[in-house]
Coordinates of C-alpha atoms in Angstrom, one line a residue:
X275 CA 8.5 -4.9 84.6
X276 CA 6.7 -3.7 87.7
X277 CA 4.1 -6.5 87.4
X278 CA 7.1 -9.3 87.2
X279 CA 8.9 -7.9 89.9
X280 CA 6.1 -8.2 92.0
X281 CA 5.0 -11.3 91.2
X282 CA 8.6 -12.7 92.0
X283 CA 8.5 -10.8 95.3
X284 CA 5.6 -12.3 96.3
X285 CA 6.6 -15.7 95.2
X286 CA 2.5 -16.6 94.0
X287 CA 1.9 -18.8 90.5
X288 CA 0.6 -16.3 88.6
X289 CA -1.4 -16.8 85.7
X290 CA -1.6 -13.8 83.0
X291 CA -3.7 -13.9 80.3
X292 CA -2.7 -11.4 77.1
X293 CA -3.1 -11.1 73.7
X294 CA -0.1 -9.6 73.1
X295 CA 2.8 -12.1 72.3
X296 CA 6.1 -9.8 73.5
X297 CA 4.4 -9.1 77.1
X298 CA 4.0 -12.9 77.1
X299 CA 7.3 -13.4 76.3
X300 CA 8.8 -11.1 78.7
X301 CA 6.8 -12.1 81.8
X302 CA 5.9 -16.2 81.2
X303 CA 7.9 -18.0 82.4
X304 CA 6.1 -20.8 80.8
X305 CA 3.4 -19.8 77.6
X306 CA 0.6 -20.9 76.7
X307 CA -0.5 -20.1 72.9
X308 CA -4.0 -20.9 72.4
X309 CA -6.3 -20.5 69.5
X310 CA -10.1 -20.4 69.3
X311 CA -9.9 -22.5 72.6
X312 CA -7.8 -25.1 71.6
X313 CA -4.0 -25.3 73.3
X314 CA -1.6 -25.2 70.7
X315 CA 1.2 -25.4 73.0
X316 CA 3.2 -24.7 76.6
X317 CA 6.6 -24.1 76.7
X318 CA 9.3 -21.8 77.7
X319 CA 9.2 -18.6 75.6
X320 CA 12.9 -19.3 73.6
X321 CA 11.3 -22.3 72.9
X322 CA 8.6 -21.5 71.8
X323 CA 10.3 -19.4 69.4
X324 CA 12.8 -21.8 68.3
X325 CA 10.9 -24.6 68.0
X326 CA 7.3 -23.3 67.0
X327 CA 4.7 -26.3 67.0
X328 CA 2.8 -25.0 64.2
X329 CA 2.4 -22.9 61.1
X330 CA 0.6 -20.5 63.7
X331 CA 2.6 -20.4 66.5
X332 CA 5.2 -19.9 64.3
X333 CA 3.6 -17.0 63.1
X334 CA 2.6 -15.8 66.2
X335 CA 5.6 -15.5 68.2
X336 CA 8.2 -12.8 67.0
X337 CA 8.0 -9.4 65.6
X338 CA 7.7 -9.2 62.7
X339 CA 6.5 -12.6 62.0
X340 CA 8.1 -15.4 60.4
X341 CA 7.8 -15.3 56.6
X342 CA 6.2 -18.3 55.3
X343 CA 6.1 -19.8 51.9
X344 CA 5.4 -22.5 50.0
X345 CA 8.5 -24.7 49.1
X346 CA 9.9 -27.9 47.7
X347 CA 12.4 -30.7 49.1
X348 CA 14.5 -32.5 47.6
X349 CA 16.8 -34.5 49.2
X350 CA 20.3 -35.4 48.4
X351 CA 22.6 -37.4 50.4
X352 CA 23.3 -35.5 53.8
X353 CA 21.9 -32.0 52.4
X354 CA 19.5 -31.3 49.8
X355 CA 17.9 -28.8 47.8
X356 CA 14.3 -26.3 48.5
X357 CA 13.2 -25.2 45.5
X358 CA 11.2 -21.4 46.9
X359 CA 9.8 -20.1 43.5
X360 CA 12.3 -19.9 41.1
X361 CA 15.2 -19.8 44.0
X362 CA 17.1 -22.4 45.2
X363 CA 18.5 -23.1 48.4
X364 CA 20.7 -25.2 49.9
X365 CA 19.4 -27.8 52.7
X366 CA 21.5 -27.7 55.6
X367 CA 22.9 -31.2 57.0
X368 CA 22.2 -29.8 60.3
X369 CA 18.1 -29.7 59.1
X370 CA 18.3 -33.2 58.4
X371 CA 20.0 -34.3 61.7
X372 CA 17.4 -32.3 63.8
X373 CA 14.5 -33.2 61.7
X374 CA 15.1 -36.8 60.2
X375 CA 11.5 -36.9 59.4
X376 CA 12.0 -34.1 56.8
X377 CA 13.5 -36.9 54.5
X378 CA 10.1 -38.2 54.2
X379 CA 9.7 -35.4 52.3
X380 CA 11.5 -35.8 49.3
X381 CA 9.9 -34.1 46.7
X382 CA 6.9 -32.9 48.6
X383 CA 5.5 -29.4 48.8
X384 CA 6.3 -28.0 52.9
X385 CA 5.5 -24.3 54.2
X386 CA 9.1 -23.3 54.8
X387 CA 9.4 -20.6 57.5
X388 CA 12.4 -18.0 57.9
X389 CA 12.2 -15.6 61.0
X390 CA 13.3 -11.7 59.4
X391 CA 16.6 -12.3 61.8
X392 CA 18.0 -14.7 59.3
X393 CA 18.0 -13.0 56.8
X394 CA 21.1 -10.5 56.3
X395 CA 22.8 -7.9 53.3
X396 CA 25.2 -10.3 52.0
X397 CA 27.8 -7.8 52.4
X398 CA 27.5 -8.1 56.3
X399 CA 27.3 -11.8 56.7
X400 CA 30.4 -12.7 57.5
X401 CA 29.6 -16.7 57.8
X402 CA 29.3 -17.4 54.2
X403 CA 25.7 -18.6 54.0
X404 CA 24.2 -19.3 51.3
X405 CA 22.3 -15.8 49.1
X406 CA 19.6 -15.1 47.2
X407 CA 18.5 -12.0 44.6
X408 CA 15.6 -10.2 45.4
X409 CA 14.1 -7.0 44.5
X410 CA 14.1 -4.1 47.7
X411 CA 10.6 -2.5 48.0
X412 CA 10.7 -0.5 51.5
X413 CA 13.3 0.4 53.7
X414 CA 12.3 0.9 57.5
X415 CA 15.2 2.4 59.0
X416 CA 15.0 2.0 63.3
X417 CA 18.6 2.9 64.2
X418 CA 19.8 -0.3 65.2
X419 CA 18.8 -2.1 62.4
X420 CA 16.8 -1.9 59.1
X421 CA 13.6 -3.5 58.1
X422 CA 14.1 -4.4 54.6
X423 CA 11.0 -5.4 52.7
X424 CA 11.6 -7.3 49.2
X425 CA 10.0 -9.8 47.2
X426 CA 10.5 -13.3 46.2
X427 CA 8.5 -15.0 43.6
X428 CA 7.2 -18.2 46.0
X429 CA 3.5 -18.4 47.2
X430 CA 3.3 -17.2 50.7
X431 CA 1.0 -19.2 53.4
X432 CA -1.5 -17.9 55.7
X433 CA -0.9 -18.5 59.3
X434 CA -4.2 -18.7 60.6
X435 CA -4.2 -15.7 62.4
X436 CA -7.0 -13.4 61.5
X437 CA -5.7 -10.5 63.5
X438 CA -2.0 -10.7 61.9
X439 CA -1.5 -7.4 60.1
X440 CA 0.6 -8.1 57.0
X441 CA 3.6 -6.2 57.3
X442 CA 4.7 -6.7 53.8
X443 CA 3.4 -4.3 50.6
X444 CA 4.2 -2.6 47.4
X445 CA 5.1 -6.0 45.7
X446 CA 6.8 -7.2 49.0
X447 CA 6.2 -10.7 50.8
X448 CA 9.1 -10.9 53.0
X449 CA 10.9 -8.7 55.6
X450 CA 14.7 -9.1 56.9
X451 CA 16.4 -7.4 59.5
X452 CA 19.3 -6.0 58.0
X453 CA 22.6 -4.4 59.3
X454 CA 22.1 -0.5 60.1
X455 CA 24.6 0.1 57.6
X456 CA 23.5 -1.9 55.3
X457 CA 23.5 0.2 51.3
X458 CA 19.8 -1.5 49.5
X459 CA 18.2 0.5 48.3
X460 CA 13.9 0.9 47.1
X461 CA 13.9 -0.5 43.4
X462 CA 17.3 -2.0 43.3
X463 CA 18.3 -6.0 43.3
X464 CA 20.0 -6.9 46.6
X465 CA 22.1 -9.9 47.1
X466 CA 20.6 -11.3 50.8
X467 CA 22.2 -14.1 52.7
X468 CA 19.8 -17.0 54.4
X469 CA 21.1 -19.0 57.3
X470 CA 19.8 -22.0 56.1
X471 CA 20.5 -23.9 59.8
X472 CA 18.0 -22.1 61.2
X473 CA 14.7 -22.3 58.8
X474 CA 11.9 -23.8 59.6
X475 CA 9.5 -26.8 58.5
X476 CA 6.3 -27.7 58.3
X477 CA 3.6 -30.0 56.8
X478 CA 1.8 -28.4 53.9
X479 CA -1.9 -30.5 54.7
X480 CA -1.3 -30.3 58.6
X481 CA 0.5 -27.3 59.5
X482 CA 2.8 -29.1 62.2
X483 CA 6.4 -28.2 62.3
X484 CA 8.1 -31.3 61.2
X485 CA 10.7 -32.8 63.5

């Protein structure tokens, strides 16, 4: 905070170069991700973590990371269908009007991305998206909200980032941030909503978002 308010009294361009993503984010007021000296993209920070240019920066930006699987499309009229393991779950018409070149995926394999923040205890979403049953396997309760690890039977898709810590385990590969109040519980099934408008898409060879 000290160093941003000084560089704003001063009134200087500033460059700042970190390896740690949320100081980035708090200070830049544009980013720069870069790996093994190649630019992977400059945008504003929200940006950059709503619209992720690759499976990597995707990865990168937010904490914890974006789960990342392996999926299937399939498309169906103005919505669809992505097959994630044995689940399925419903394409939002809203994907296809902000990516119409996901149609050209129609029964192609994608890495589908889903930040922890979209994922919710079905019993506190109160917009009626679309669930999922999964197995709870670690509860990290923070006060304001809960990390809830659980499992889901899809492959999951390495990011490209050798220093990313996995922050799943114990038969876990995906985290949510759940409702303080939220009643899972370790070992138990747990009904979790997906806001399907905001997942994320991206080619399975080239590991570009797809827009």
């Amino acid at each position: 905070a000290e160093i941003a308010a000084l560089q704003r009294e001063l009134g200087v361009t500033t460059v700042y170069v970190t390896h740690d993503q949320i100081e980035a984010m708090t200070m830049g007021d544009r980013v720069a991700v870069l790996k093994d000296g190649y630019l992977q993209q400059v945008d504003t920070p929200q940006n950059l973590y709503d619209n992720p240019a690759n499976v990597f920066v995707a990865a990168f930006i937010g904490s914890p990371s974006m789960n990342l699987f392996e999926a299937t499309v399939t498309i169906e009229g103005d919505g669809g269908t992505i097959r994630l393991g044995s689940l399925a779950v419903p394409l939002s018409p809203s994907s296809l009007e902000t990516r119409p070149s996901l149609r050209n995926y129609d029964g192609k394999k994608i890495v589908l991305g889903i930040r922890p923040e979209d994922y919710e205890d079905a019993e506190f979403d109160k917009d009626g998206h679309p669930t999922i049953q999964a197995k709870v396997t670690l509860l990290e309760a923070l006060g304001s909200e809960i990390m809830v690890h659980f499992g889901i039977d899809a492959p999951t898709v390495d990011s490209g980032d050798p220093d990313a810590a996995d922050e799943t385990g114990g038969g876990a590969n995906a985290v949510g941030r759940f409702n303080p109040r939220s009643r899972v519980k370790p070992g138990e099934m747990a009904s979790i909503a997906i806001a399907t408008e905001n997942l994320h898409f991206f080619d399975a060879e080239t590991r570009e978002a797809i827009r």
